[in-house]
PDB file of C-alpha atoms in Angstrom:
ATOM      1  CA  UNK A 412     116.748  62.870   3.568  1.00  0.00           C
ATOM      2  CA  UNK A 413     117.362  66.327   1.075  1.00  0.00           C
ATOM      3  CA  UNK A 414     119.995  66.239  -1.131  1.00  0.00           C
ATOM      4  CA  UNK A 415     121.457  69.582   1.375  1.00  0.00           C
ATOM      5  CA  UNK A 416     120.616  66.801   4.133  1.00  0.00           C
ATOM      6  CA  UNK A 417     122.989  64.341   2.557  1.00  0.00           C
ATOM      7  CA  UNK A 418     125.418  67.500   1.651  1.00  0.00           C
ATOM      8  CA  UNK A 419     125.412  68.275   5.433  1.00  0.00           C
ATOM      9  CA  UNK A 420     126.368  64.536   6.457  1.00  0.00           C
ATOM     10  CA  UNK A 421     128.996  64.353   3.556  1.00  0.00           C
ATOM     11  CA  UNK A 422     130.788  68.113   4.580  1.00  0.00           C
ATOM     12  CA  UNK A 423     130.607  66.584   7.992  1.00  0.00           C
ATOM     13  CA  UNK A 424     133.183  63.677   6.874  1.00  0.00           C
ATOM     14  CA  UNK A 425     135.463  65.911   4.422  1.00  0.00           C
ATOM     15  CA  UNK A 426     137.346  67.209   6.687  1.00  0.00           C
ATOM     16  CA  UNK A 427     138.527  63.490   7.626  1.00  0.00           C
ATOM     17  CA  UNK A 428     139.564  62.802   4.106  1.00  0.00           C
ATOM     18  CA  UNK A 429     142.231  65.847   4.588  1.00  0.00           C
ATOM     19  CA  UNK A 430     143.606  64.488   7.513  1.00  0.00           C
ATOM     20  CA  UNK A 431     143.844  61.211   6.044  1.00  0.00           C
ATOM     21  CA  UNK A 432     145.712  63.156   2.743  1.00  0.00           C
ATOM     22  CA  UNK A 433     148.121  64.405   5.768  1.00  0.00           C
ATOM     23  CA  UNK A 434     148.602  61.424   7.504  1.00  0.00           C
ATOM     24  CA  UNK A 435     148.955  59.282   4.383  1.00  0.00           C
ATOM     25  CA  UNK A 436     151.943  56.639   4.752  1.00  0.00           C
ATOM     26  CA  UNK A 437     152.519  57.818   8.142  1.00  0.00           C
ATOM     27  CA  UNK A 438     156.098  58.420   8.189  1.00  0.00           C
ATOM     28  CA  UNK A 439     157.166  58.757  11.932  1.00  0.00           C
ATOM     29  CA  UNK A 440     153.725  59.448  12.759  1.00  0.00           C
ATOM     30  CA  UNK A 441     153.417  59.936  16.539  1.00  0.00           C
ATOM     31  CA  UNK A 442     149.728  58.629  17.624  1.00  0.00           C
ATOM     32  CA  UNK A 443     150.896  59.683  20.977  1.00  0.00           C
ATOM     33  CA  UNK A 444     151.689  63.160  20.138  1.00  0.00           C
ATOM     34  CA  UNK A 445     149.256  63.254  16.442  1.00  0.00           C
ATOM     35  CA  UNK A 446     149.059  67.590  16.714  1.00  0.00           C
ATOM     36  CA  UNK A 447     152.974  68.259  17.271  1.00  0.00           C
ATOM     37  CA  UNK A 448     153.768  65.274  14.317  1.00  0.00           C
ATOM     38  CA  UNK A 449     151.035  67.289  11.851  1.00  0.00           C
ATOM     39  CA  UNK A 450     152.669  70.790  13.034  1.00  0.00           C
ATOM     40  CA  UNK A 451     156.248  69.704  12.148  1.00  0.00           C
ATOM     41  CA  UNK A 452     154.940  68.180   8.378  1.00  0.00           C
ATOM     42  CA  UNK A 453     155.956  70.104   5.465  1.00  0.00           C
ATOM     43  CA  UNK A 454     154.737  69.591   1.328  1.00  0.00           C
ATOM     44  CA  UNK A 455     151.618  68.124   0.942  1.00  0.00           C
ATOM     45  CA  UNK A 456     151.126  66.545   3.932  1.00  0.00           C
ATOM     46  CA  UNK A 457     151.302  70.636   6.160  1.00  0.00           C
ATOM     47  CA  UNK A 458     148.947  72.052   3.178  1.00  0.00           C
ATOM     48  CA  UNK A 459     146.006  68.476   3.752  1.00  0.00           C
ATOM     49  CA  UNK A 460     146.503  69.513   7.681  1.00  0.00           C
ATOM     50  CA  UNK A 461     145.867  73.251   6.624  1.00  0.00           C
ATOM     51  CA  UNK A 462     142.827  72.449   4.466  1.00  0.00           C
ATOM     52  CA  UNK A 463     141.723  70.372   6.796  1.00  0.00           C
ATOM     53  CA  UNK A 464     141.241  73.462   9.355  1.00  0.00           C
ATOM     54  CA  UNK A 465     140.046  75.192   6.837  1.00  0.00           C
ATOM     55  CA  UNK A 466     137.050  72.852   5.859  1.00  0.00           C
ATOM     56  CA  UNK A 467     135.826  72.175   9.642  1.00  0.00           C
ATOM     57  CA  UNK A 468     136.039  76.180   9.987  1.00  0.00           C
ATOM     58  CA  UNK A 469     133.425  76.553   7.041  1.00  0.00           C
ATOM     59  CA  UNK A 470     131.318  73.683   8.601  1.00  0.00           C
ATOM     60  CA  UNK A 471     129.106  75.838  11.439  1.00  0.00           C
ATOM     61  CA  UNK A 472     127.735  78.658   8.651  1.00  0.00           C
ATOM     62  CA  UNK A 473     127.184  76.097   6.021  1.00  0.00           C
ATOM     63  CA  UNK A 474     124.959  73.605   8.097  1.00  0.00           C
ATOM     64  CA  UNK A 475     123.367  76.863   9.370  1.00  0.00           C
ATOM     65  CA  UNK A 476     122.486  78.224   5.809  1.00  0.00           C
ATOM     66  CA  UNK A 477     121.064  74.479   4.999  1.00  0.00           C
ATOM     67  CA  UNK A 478     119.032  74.653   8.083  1.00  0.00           C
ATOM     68  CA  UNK A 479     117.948  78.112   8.546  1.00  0.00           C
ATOM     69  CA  UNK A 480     116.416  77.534   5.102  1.00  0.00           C
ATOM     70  CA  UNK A 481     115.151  74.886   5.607  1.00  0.00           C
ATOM     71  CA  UNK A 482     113.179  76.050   8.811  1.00  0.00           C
ATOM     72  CA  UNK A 483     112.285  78.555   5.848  1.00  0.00           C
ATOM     73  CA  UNK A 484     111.006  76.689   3.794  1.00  0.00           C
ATOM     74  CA  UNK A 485     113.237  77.841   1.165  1.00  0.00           C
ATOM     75  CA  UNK A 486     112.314  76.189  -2.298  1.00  0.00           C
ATOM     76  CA  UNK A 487     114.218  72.790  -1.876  1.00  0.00           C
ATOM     77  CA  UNK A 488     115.658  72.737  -5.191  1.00  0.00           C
ATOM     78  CA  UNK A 489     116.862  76.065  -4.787  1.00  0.00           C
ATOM     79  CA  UNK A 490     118.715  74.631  -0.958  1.00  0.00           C
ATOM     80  CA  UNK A 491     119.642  71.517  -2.959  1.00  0.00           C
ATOM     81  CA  UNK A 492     121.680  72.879  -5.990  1.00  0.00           C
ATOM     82  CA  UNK A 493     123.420  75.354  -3.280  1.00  0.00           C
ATOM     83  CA  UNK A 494     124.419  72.793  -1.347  1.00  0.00           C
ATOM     84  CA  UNK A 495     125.890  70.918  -4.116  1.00  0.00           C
ATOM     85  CA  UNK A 496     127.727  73.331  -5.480  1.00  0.00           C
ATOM     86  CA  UNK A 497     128.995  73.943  -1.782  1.00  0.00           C
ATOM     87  CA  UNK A 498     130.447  70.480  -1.784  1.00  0.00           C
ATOM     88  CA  UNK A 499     131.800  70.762  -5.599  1.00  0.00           C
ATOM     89  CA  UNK A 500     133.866  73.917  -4.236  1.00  0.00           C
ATOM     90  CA  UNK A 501     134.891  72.594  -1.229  1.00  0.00           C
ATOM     91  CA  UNK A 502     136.365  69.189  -3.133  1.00  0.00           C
ATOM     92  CA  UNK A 503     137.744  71.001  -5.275  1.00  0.00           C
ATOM     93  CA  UNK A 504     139.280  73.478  -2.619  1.00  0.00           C
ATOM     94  CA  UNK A 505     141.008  70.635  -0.637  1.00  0.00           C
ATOM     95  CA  UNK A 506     141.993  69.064  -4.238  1.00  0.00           C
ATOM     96  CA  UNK A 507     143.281  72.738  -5.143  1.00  0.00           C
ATOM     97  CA  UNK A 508     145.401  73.050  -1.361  1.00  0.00           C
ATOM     98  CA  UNK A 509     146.792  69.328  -1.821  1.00  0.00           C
ATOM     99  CA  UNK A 510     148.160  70.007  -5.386  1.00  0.00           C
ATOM    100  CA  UNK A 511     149.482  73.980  -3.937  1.00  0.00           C
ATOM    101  CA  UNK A 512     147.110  76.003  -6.303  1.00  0.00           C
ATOM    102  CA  UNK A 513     146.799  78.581  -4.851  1.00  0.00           C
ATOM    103  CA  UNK A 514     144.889  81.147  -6.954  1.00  0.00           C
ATOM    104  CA  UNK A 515     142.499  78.686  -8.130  1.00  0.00           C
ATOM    105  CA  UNK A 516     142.049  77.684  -4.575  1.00  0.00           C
ATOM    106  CA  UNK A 517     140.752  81.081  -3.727  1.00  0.00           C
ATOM    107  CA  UNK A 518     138.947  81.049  -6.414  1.00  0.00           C
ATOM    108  CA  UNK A 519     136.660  77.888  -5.464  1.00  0.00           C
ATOM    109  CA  UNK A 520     136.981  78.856  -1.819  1.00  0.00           C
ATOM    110  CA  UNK A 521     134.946  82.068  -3.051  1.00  0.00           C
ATOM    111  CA  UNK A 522     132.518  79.878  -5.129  1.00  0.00           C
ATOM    112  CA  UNK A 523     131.793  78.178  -1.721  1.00  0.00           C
ATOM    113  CA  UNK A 524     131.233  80.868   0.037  1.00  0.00           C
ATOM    114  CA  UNK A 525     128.656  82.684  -2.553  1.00  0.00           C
ATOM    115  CA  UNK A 526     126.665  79.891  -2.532  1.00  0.00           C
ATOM    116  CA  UNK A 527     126.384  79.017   1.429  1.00  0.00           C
ATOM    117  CA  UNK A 528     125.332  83.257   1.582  1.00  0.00           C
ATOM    118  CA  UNK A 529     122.968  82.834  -1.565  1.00  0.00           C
ATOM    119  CA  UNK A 530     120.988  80.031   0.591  1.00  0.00           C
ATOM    120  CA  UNK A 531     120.369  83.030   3.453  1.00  0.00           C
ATOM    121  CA  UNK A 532     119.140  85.233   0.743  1.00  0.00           C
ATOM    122  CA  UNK A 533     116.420  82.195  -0.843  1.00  0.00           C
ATOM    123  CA  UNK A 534     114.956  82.711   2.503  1.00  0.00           C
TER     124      UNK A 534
END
């Protein structure tokens, strides 16, 4: 398995780790009715639930990038340190959202994004 491989598995998961951030101490959580009890969550807990949208929506052009270049055959470093710095930003991004930072959110959201388009143009 590439590094981007193990990137792609990892960004898969992320997402997850928001929701848990949302969910954390579940305080009149409603298993029954999970959607309606994240909708009506404000603080922290609304802005995990909001990254957490946020991280599955980057998901399909990221695994894309990774895999169109690979198909490529992109240099693999090149894919690799991409990919990394993908996952750095995106950490960060759902670190950033958590702790309401908003500028510097933006700012690693954009970091993210430049390096998922600079793996279409190592192709």
């Amino acid at each position: 398995m590439t590094i981007a491989y193990a990137c792609v598995l990892f960004m898969g998961l992320l997402p997850y780790v928001a929701a848990g951030i949302a969910k954390k101490g579940f305080e009149g959580y409603d298993n029954a009715l999970p959607r309606q009890w994240l909708a009506k969550q404000t603080g922290f807990r609304a802005r995990a639930n909001a990254a957490q949208a946020n991280l599955f929506e980057s998901l399909p052009l990221f695994f894309a990038a990774v895999i169109i270049a690979s198909i490529a055959n992109a240099p693999q470093a090149r894919i690799d340190i991409l990919a990394l710095g993908f996952v750095a930003a995106r950490i960060a991004y759902l670190i950033c959202y958590v702790a309401n930072w908003p500028t510097t959110r933006s700012i690693v959201w954009t970091i993210g994004i430049i390096c998922v388009v600079s793996m279409f143009f190592q192709i």
